C-alpha positions as a printed NumPy array, in Angstrom:
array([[  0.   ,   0.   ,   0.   ],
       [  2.821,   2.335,   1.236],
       [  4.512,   1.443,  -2.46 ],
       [  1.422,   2.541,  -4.137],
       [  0.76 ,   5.982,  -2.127],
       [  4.411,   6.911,  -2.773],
       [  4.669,   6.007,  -6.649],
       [  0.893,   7.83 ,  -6.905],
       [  2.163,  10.725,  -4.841],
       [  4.862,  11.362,  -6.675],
       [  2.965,  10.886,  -9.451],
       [  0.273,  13.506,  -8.678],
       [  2.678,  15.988,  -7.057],
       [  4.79 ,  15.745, -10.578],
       [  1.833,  17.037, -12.782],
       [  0.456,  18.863, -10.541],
       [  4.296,  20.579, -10.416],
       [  4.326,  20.475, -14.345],
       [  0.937,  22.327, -14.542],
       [  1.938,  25.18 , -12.213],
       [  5.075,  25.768, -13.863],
       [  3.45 ,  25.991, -17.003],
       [  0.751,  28.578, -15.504],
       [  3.923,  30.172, -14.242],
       [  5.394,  30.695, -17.059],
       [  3.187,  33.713, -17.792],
       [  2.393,  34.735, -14.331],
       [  4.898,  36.16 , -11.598],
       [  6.862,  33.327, -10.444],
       [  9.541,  30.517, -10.865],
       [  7.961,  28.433, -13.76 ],
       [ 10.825,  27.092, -14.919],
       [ 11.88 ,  26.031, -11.218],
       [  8.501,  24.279, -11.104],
       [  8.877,  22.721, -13.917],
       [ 12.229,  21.008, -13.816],
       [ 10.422,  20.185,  -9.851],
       [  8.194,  18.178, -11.308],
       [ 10.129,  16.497, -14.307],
       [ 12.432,  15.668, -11.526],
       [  9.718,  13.573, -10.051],
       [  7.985,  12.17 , -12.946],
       [ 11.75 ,  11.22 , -14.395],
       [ 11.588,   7.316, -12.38 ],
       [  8.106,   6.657, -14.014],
       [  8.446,   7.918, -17.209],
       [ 11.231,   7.368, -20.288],
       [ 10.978,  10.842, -21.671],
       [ 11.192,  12.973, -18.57 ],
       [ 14.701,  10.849, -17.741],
       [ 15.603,  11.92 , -21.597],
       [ 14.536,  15.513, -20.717],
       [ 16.463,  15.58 , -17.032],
       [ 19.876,  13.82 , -18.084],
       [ 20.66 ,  16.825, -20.074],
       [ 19.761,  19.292, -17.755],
       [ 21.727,  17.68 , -14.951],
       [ 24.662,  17.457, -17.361],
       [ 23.87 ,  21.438, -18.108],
       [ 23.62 ,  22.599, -14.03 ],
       [ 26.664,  20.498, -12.949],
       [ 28.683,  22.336, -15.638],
       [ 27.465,  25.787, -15.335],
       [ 27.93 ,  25.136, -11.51 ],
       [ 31.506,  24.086, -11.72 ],
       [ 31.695,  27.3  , -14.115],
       [ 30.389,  29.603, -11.552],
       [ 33.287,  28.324,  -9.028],
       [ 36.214,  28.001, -11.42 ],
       [ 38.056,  31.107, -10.195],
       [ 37.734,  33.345,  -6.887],
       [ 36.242,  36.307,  -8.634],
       [ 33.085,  34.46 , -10.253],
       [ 32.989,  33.525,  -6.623],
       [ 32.786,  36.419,  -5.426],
       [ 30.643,  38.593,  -7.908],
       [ 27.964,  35.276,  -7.236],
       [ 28.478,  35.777,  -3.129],
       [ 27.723,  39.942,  -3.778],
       [ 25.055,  39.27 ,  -6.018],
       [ 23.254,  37.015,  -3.465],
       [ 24.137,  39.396,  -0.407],
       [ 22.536,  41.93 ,  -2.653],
       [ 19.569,  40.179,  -3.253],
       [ 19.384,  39.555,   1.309],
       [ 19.578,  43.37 ,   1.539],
       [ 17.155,  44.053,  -0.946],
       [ 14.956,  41.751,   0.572],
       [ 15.596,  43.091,   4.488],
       [ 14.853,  47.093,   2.878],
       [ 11.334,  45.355,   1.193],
       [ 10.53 ,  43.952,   4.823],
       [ 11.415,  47.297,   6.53 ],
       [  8.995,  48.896,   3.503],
       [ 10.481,  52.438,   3.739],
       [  8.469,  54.8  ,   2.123],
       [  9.688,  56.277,  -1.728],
       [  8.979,  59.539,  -3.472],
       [  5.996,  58.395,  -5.812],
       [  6.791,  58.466,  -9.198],
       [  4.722,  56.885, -12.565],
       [  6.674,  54.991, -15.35 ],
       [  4.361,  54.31 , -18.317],
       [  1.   ,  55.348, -16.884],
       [  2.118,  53.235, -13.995],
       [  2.158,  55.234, -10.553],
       [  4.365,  53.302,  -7.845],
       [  5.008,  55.083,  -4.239],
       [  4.817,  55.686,  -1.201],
       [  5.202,  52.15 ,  -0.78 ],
       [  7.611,  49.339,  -2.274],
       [  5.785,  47.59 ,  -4.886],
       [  4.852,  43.404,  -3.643],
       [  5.078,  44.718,  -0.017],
       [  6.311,  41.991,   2.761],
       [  5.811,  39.197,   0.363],
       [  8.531,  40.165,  -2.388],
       [ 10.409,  41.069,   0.852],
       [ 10.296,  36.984,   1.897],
       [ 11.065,  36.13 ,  -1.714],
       [ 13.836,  38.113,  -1.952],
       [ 15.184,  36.641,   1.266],
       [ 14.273,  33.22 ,   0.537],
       [ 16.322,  33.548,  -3.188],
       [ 19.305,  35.177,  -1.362],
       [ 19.773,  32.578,   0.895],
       [ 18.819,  30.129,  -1.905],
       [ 21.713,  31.911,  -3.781],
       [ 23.796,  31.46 ,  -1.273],
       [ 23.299,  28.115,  -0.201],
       [ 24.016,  26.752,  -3.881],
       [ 27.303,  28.373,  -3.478],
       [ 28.754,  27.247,  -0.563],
       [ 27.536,  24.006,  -1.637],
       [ 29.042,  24.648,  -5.619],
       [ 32.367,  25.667,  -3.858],
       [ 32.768,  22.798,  -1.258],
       [ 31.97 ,  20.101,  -4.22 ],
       [ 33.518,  22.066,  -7.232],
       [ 36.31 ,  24.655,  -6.207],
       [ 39.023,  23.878,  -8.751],
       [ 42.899,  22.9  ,  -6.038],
       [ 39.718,  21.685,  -3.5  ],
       [ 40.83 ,  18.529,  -4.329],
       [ 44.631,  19.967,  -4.393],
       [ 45.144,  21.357,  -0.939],
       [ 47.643,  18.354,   0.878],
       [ 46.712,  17.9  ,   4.673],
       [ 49.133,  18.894,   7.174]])
């Protein structure tokens, strides 16, 4: 029974996954994200979402040991998410900004989203920099160099 629940589970979570990231796609929010999500789960049931996930494994491992291959793409990607944390902390603080319109659209006194784009900027920093430490501890070119002492 528990073998059933888990293959239908994954099943239904894996479309359902698929779906969203298709709605999200044209909406506000990570559709592709979603989408690989949900390959990712359909990939052990189903031939072509294993064809369509090898090659985007093969894709993230080498853009990730790209984005560690020397100290300054690690640190542009380390200010880049530290940027994205402060953006996020001055969206939670919501301080207010001169209003202004661009293209008939007014924004101000407020930040536009409000405390929710505040929480999804600090949930993608941290994402951000998460990824990295991990990227760096499995992919840091002379990682595998350093002799113990």
């Amino acid at each position: 029974m528990s073998r059933w629940f888990r293959r239908t589970g994954s099943e239904v979570l894996g479309w359902s996954l698929v779906a969203l990231g298709l709605a999200l796609l044209v909406l506000p929010g990570p559709g592709i994200l979603a989408l690989v999500a949900g390959v990712a789960l359909l990939a052990p049931h189903y031939a072509w979402a294993r064809r369509i996930l090898d090659p985007l494994h093969d894709h993230a491992v080498e853009a990730a040991q790209n984005g560690v291959a020397t100290r300054s793409r690690i640190a542009a990607s380390a200010a880049g998410a530290l940027w994205i944390v402060g953006l996020g902390a001055l969206w939670l603080v919501g301080p207010s900004i001169p209003e202004f319109s661009i293209a008939g659209l007014k924004v101000g006194p407020e930040l536009p989203g409000g405390q929710a784009a505040g929480i999804g900027l600090l949930a993608s920093g941290v994402a951000g920099i998460l990824l990295l430490v991990y990227s760096v501890k499995r992919w840091y070119p002379g990682r595998e160099l350093r002799s113990p002492e």
